[in-house]
Amino acid sequence: MATSTATDTHMKDAFAKYTDYLNSLNDKRERVVKASRDITMNSKKVIFQVHRMSQNNKDEVLGKAEKDLGAVTAQYVSRLVRELQGSDFWKLRRAYSPGVQEYVEAATLYHFCKTGTLINLDELNATLIPLSDLSTQPLQINILDYILGLADLTGELMRLAIGRVSDGELEFAHKICSFVREIHRELTLVAPLMEDHSDMKIKMDTMLQSVMKIENACYGVHVRGSEFVPLLESDGSGFPLPLGVSDIN
């Protein structure tokens, strides 16, 4: 009887520990989900800010976007880093992955518009080091979330390219077209090698559509460019007038 009682007590203690662990993990997951949503929402604001860019206000808009991106990193990404520091990142990856992907999308979009290049994963992770306690394993953006974020980036670049064509910035639009083609070509080689690439397959289909839309817009202006007058002779609406169409007062 005494042995049975001791065994029952031991099992109760063990299950109490499991209960505490699972409750703690669930609480952490909820906090991580909240942090991820905040990162998503504020990263979208950075993306919207970048889309306000034109050839006349590029420095001003990108300066504001840089400050906004820094605020996202300092206020929201740092909170996620604190929650996940020293823990099993992969165990909670699905809880924070959407926010990280959106952050990658915002950071890469800003960096491309600022420098014309792609910020790589090591450079992006380097910005998170100051947020971490180096005595424990710091949170690092994993390659999967980085690739998924890049796939989403092409959609924003498509919208940016269409806007540049409308504003007459054809050189920038062609640059975006080449950049998106390069991303699509490289990811086409990587996607089949990914273990769980169901999400990536959908994103690759969407990415191809984005490439085609940019190409069609650029080719349309290139082939039919003689039908349009320079932007300075437009009707003031931001869209060039076809030749032969006069301004109607």
mmCIF file of C-alpha atoms in Angstrom:
data_model
loop_
_atom_site.group_PDB
_atom_site.id
_atom_site.type_symbol
_atom_site.label_atom_id
_atom_site.label_comp_id
_atom_site.label_asym_id
_atom_site.label_seq_id
_atom_site.Cartn_x
_atom_site.Cartn_y
_atom_site.Cartn_z
ATOM 1 C CA MET A 1 0.000 0.000 0.000
ATOM 2 C CA ALA A 2 2.809 2.363 0.894
ATOM 3 C CA THR A 3 4.514 1.614 -2.419
ATOM 4 C CA SER A 4 1.294 2.299 -4.318
ATOM 5 C CA THR A 5 0.821 5.606 -2.514
ATOM 6 C CA ALA A 6 4.395 6.657 -3.267
ATOM 7 C CA THR A 7 3.919 5.762 -6.927
ATOM 8 C CA ASP A 8 0.686 7.754 -7.118
ATOM 9 C CA THR A 9 2.374 10.748 -5.537
ATOM 10 C CA HIS A 10 5.275 10.498 -7.968
ATOM 11 C CA MET A 11 2.902 10.332 -10.949
ATOM 12 C CA LYS A 12 0.893 13.292 -9.669
ATOM 13 C CA ASP A 13 4.064 15.327 -9.297
ATOM 14 C CA ALA A 14 5.186 14.344 -12.789
ATOM 15 C CA PHE A 15 1.847 15.265 -14.353
ATOM 16 C CA ALA A 16 1.807 18.520 -12.397
ATOM 17 C CA LYS A 17 5.154 19.390 -13.986
ATOM 18 C CA TYR A 18 3.832 18.485 -17.445
ATOM 19 C CA THR A 19 0.763 20.636 -16.803
ATOM 20 C CA ASP A 20 2.876 23.604 -15.779
ATOM 21 C CA TYR A 21 5.106 23.146 -18.812
ATOM 22 C CA LEU A 22 2.197 22.950 -21.267
ATOM 23 C CA ASN A 23 0.424 25.914 -19.675
ATOM 24 C CA SER A 24 3.631 27.924 -19.851
ATOM 25 C CA LEU A 25 4.149 26.927 -23.483
ATOM 26 C CA ASN A 26 0.575 27.848 -24.415
ATOM 27 C CA ASP A 27 0.903 31.215 -22.683
ATOM 28 C CA LYS A 28 4.137 31.862 -24.538
ATOM 29 C CA ARG A 29 2.527 30.841 -27.825
ATOM 30 C CA GLU A 30 -0.259 33.371 -27.269
ATOM 31 C CA ARG A 31 2.272 36.123 -26.565
ATOM 32 C CA VAL A 32 4.279 35.137 -29.634
ATOM 33 C CA VAL A 33 1.152 35.189 -31.818
ATOM 34 C CA LYS A 34 0.314 38.675 -30.518
ATOM 35 C CA ALA A 35 3.857 39.873 -31.202
ATOM 36 C CA SER A 36 3.721 38.368 -34.695
ATOM 37 C CA ARG A 37 0.462 40.175 -35.453
ATOM 38 C CA ASP A 38 1.927 43.476 -34.295
ATOM 39 C CA ILE A 39 4.971 42.930 -36.511
ATOM 40 C CA THR A 40 2.712 42.115 -39.462
ATOM 41 C CA MET A 41 0.534 45.185 -39.004
ATOM 42 C CA ASN A 42 3.412 47.622 -38.601
ATOM 43 C CA SER A 43 5.510 46.057 -41.357
ATOM 44 C CA LYS A 44 2.585 46.626 -43.715
ATOM 45 C CA LYS A 45 2.712 50.308 -42.767
ATOM 46 C CA VAL A 46 6.352 50.399 -43.877
ATOM 47 C CA ILE A 47 5.363 48.814 -47.188
ATOM 48 C CA PHE A 48 2.547 51.330 -47.676
ATOM 49 C CA GLN A 49 5.002 54.131 -46.942
ATOM 50 C CA VAL A 50 7.428 52.885 -49.602
ATOM 51 C CA HIS A 51 4.611 52.786 -52.162
ATOM 52 C CA ARG A 52 4.131 56.540 -51.675
ATOM 53 C CA MET A 53 7.516 57.049 -53.314
ATOM 54 C CA SER A 54 7.836 58.978 -56.558
ATOM 55 C CA GLN A 55 10.755 60.509 -58.412
ATOM 56 C CA ASN A 56 10.052 63.825 -56.680
ATOM 57 C CA ASN A 57 9.916 62.638 -53.061
ATOM 58 C CA LYS A 58 12.085 59.506 -52.997
ATOM 59 C CA ASP A 59 14.507 60.654 -50.294
ATOM 60 C CA GLU A 60 11.744 61.962 -48.054
ATOM 61 C CA VAL A 61 9.580 58.850 -48.345
ATOM 62 C CA LEU A 62 12.448 56.406 -47.890
ATOM 63 C CA GLY A 63 13.713 58.393 -44.921
ATOM 64 C CA LYS A 64 10.309 58.027 -43.277
ATOM 65 C CA ALA A 65 10.202 54.332 -44.206
ATOM 66 C CA GLU A 66 13.624 53.802 -42.636
ATOM 67 C CA LYS A 67 12.435 55.343 -39.370
ATOM 68 C CA ASP A 68 9.261 53.256 -39.436
ATOM 69 C CA LEU A 69 11.228 50.074 -40.099
ATOM 70 C CA GLY A 70 13.578 50.912 -37.252
ATOM 71 C CA ALA A 71 10.582 51.393 -34.972
ATOM 72 C CA VAL A 72 9.187 47.995 -35.975
ATOM 73 C CA THR A 73 12.532 46.403 -35.160
ATOM 74 C CA ALA A 74 13.008 48.200 -31.856
ATOM 75 C CA GLN A 75 9.453 47.923 -30.528
ATOM 76 C CA TYR A 76 7.909 44.772 -31.960
ATOM 77 C CA VAL A 77 10.632 42.475 -33.276
ATOM 78 C CA SER A 78 12.547 43.020 -30.040
ATOM 79 C CA ARG A 79 9.523 41.774 -28.100
ATOM 80 C CA LEU A 80 9.467 38.622 -30.194
ATOM 81 C CA VAL A 81 13.200 38.174 -29.660
ATOM 82 C CA ARG A 82 12.763 38.413 -25.894
ATOM 83 C CA GLU A 83 9.980 35.835 -25.926
ATOM 84 C CA LEU A 84 11.904 33.308 -28.006
ATOM 85 C CA GLN A 85 15.405 33.887 -26.723
ATOM 86 C CA GLY A 86 17.023 30.656 -25.657
ATOM 87 C CA SER A 87 13.947 28.571 -26.502
ATOM 88 C CA ASP A 88 13.182 26.079 -29.233
ATOM 89 C CA PHE A 89 12.410 28.393 -32.153
ATOM 90 C CA TRP A 90 11.095 25.656 -34.403
ATOM 91 C CA LYS A 91 8.551 24.534 -31.816
ATOM 92 C CA LEU A 92 6.786 27.897 -32.048
ATOM 93 C CA ARG A 93 7.686 28.725 -35.635
ATOM 94 C CA ARG A 94 4.125 28.563 -36.938
ATOM 95 C CA ALA A 95 3.114 31.099 -34.305
ATOM 96 C CA TYR A 96 5.600 33.767 -35.385
ATOM 97 C CA SER A 97 6.343 32.870 -39.013
ATOM 98 C CA PRO A 98 3.708 35.181 -40.610
ATOM 99 C CA GLY A 99 5.079 38.219 -38.802
ATOM 100 C CA VAL A 100 8.678 37.390 -39.663
ATOM 101 C CA GLN A 101 7.788 36.893 -43.331
ATOM 102 C CA GLU A 102 6.064 40.280 -43.424
ATOM 103 C CA TYR A 103 9.073 41.870 -41.733
ATOM 104 C CA VAL A 104 11.397 40.309 -44.321
ATOM 105 C CA GLU A 105 9.127 41.637 -47.059
ATOM 106 C CA ALA A 106 9.184 45.173 -45.643
ATOM 107 C CA ALA A 107 12.939 45.184 -45.002
ATOM 108 C CA THR A 108 13.842 43.829 -48.435
ATOM 109 C CA LEU A 109 11.454 46.221 -50.210
ATOM 110 C CA TYR A 110 12.926 49.221 -48.428
ATOM 111 C CA HIS A 111 16.494 48.036 -49.025
ATOM 112 C CA PHE A 112 15.886 47.495 -52.738
ATOM 113 C CA CYS A 113 14.334 50.934 -53.203
ATOM 114 C CA LYS A 114 17.201 52.491 -51.256
ATOM 115 C CA THR A 115 20.153 50.631 -52.782
ATOM 116 C CA GLY A 116 18.846 48.654 -55.744
ATOM 117 C CA THR A 117 20.096 45.417 -54.184
ATOM 118 C CA LEU A 118 18.738 42.547 -52.112
ATOM 119 C CA ILE A 119 19.573 42.409 -48.421
ATOM 120 C CA ASN A 120 20.704 38.873 -47.659
ATOM 121 C CA LEU A 121 19.776 36.719 -44.691
ATOM 122 C CA ASP A 122 23.029 37.295 -42.801
ATOM 123 C CA GLU A 123 22.675 41.066 -43.094
ATOM 124 C CA LEU A 124 19.087 40.882 -41.914
ATOM 125 C CA ASN A 125 19.956 38.695 -38.947
ATOM 126 C CA ALA A 126 22.799 41.030 -38.028
ATOM 127 C CA THR A 127 20.209 43.718 -37.274
ATOM 128 C CA LEU A 128 18.666 41.419 -34.643
ATOM 129 C CA ILE A 129 21.894 40.790 -32.738
ATOM 130 C CA PRO A 130 21.704 44.047 -30.711
ATOM 131 C CA LEU A 131 18.221 43.014 -29.557
ATOM 132 C CA SER A 132 19.447 39.736 -28.094
ATOM 133 C CA ASP A 133 21.139 38.654 -24.913
ATOM 134 C CA LEU A 134 24.335 37.125 -26.230
ATOM 135 C CA SER A 135 24.548 34.809 -23.219
ATOM 136 C CA THR A 136 21.688 32.771 -24.696
ATOM 137 C CA GLN A 137 20.938 31.573 -28.194
ATOM 138 C CA PRO A 138 19.523 34.607 -30.036
ATOM 139 C CA LEU A 139 16.541 34.471 -32.358
ATOM 140 C CA GLN A 140 17.610 34.350 -35.983
ATOM 141 C CA ILE A 141 15.351 34.504 -39.016
ATOM 142 C CA ASN A 142 15.506 31.060 -40.594
ATOM 143 C CA ILE A 143 16.079 30.453 -44.276
ATOM 144 C CA LEU A 144 12.525 29.194 -44.849
ATOM 145 C CA ASP A 145 10.853 32.364 -43.575
ATOM 146 C CA TYR A 146 13.369 34.450 -45.511
ATOM 147 C CA ILE A 147 12.547 32.666 -48.774
ATOM 148 C CA LEU A 148 8.797 32.909 -48.163
ATOM 149 C CA GLY A 149 9.212 36.617 -47.434
ATOM 150 C CA LEU A 150 11.122 37.070 -50.691
ATOM 151 C CA ALA A 151 8.309 35.363 -52.565
ATOM 152 C CA ASP A 152 5.860 37.911 -51.147
ATOM 153 C CA LEU A 153 8.269 40.735 -51.983
ATOM 154 C CA THR A 154 7.766 40.166 -55.698
ATOM 155 C CA GLY A 155 4.086 41.062 -55.408
ATOM 156 C CA GLU A 156 4.940 44.416 -53.845
ATOM 157 C CA LEU A 157 7.600 45.017 -56.487
ATOM 158 C CA MET A 158 5.006 44.310 -59.174
ATOM 159 C CA ARG A 159 2.757 47.031 -57.742
ATOM 160 C CA LEU A 160 5.731 49.354 -57.465
ATOM 161 C CA ALA A 161 6.745 48.695 -61.079
ATOM 162 C CA ILE A 162 3.245 49.382 -62.408
ATOM 163 C CA GLY A 163 3.235 52.644 -60.486
ATOM 164 C CA ARG A 164 6.628 53.618 -61.901
ATOM 165 C CA VAL A 165 5.407 52.942 -65.440
ATOM 166 C CA SER A 166 2.388 55.163 -64.807
ATOM 167 C CA ASP A 167 4.681 57.929 -63.540
ATOM 168 C CA GLY A 168 7.011 57.627 -66.505
ATOM 169 C CA GLU A 169 9.946 56.166 -64.537
ATOM 170 C CA LEU A 170 10.598 53.489 -67.118
ATOM 171 C CA GLU A 171 14.238 52.916 -66.205
ATOM 172 C CA PHE A 172 13.309 52.082 -62.613
ATOM 173 C CA ALA A 173 10.468 49.853 -63.821
ATOM 174 C CA HIS A 174 12.877 47.912 -66.057
ATOM 175 C CA LYS A 175 15.259 47.559 -63.121
ATOM 176 C CA ILE A 176 12.458 46.124 -60.991
ATOM 177 C CA CYS A 177 11.545 43.756 -63.820
ATOM 178 C CA SER A 178 15.095 42.380 -64.034
ATOM 179 C CA PHE A 179 15.302 42.073 -60.256
ATOM 180 C CA VAL A 180 12.018 40.147 -59.960
ATOM 181 C CA ARG A 181 13.010 37.866 -62.833
ATOM 182 C CA GLU A 182 16.239 37.039 -61.030
ATOM 183 C CA ILE A 183 14.424 36.225 -57.789
ATOM 184 C CA HIS A 184 11.924 34.030 -59.627
ATOM 185 C CA ARG A 185 14.672 32.196 -61.504
ATOM 186 C CA GLU A 186 16.661 31.471 -58.345
ATOM 187 C CA LEU A 187 13.648 30.415 -56.290
ATOM 188 C CA THR A 188 12.494 28.132 -59.095
ATOM 189 C CA LEU A 189 15.633 26.088 -58.404
ATOM 190 C CA VAL A 190 15.139 26.116 -54.633
ATOM 191 C CA ALA A 191 11.397 25.483 -54.279
ATOM 192 C CA PRO A 192 11.389 21.785 -55.343
ATOM 193 C CA LEU A 193 14.048 21.028 -52.717
ATOM 194 C CA MET A 194 11.995 22.363 -49.815
ATOM 195 C CA GLU A 195 10.530 19.633 -47.599
ATOM 196 C CA ASP A 196 7.198 21.344 -47.005
ATOM 197 C CA HIS A 197 6.788 23.451 -50.095
ATOM 198 C CA SER A 198 2.991 23.532 -50.403
ATOM 199 C CA ASP A 199 2.932 27.215 -49.416
ATOM 200 C CA MET A 200 5.898 27.886 -51.641
ATOM 201 C CA LYS A 201 4.204 26.299 -54.659
ATOM 202 C CA ILE A 202 1.288 28.711 -54.311
ATOM 203 C CA LYS A 203 3.678 31.622 -53.882
ATOM 204 C CA MET A 204 5.678 30.559 -56.948
ATOM 205 C CA ASP A 205 2.531 30.586 -59.091
ATOM 206 C CA THR A 206 1.685 34.054 -57.792
ATOM 207 C CA MET A 207 5.262 35.180 -58.358
ATOM 208 C CA LEU A 208 5.154 34.082 -61.993
ATOM 209 C CA GLN A 209 1.994 36.128 -62.474
ATOM 210 C CA SER A 210 3.770 39.145 -60.978
ATOM 211 C CA VAL A 211 6.712 38.696 -63.356
ATOM 212 C CA MET A 212 4.365 38.503 -66.336
ATOM 213 C CA LYS A 213 2.457 41.623 -65.267
ATOM 214 C CA ILE A 214 5.673 43.628 -64.944
ATOM 215 C CA GLU A 215 6.956 42.363 -68.282
ATOM 216 C CA ASN A 216 3.678 43.159 -70.022
ATOM 217 C CA ALA A 217 3.670 46.681 -68.598
ATOM 218 C CA CYS A 218 7.296 47.339 -69.575
ATOM 219 C CA TYR A 219 6.971 45.761 -73.005
ATOM 220 C CA GLY A 220 3.725 47.618 -73.656
ATOM 221 C CA VAL A 221 5.375 50.971 -73.045
ATOM 222 C CA HIS A 222 8.481 49.946 -74.985
ATOM 223 C CA VAL A 223 6.550 48.771 -78.045
ATOM 224 C CA ARG A 224 3.882 51.459 -77.968
ATOM 225 C CA GLY A 225 6.005 54.199 -76.471
ATOM 226 C CA SER A 226 5.656 56.419 -79.537
ATOM 227 C CA GLU A 227 1.940 56.681 -78.818
ATOM 228 C CA PHE A 228 2.585 58.606 -75.611
ATOM 229 C CA VAL A 229 3.799 62.148 -75.124
ATOM 230 C CA PRO A 230 6.334 62.917 -72.374
ATOM 231 C CA LEU A 231 5.014 63.093 -68.854
ATOM 232 C CA LEU A 232 5.633 66.836 -68.728
ATOM 233 C CA GLU A 233 2.992 67.249 -71.420
ATOM 234 C CA SER A 234 0.429 65.146 -69.589
ATOM 235 C CA ASP A 235 -2.936 66.387 -68.445
ATOM 236 C CA GLY A 236 -1.699 66.681 -64.858
ATOM 237 C CA SER A 237 -3.429 63.528 -63.718
ATOM 238 C CA GLY A 238 -0.198 61.556 -63.574
ATOM 239 C CA PHE A 239 -0.965 59.567 -66.744
ATOM 240 C CA PRO A 240 0.474 60.509 -70.145
ATOM 241 C CA LEU A 241 -1.933 61.501 -72.893
ATOM 242 C CA PRO A 242 -1.944 59.528 -76.157
ATOM 243 C CA LEU A 243 -0.762 61.474 -79.170
ATOM 244 C CA GLY A 244 -3.545 63.334 -80.889
ATOM 245 C CA VAL A 245 -5.587 63.772 -77.718
ATOM 246 C CA SER A 246 -5.614 67.377 -76.605
ATOM 247 C CA ASP A 247 -6.157 68.695 -73.123
ATOM 248 C CA ILE A 248 -9.846 69.439 -72.595
ATOM 249 C CA ASN A 249 -10.573 72.369 -70.334
#
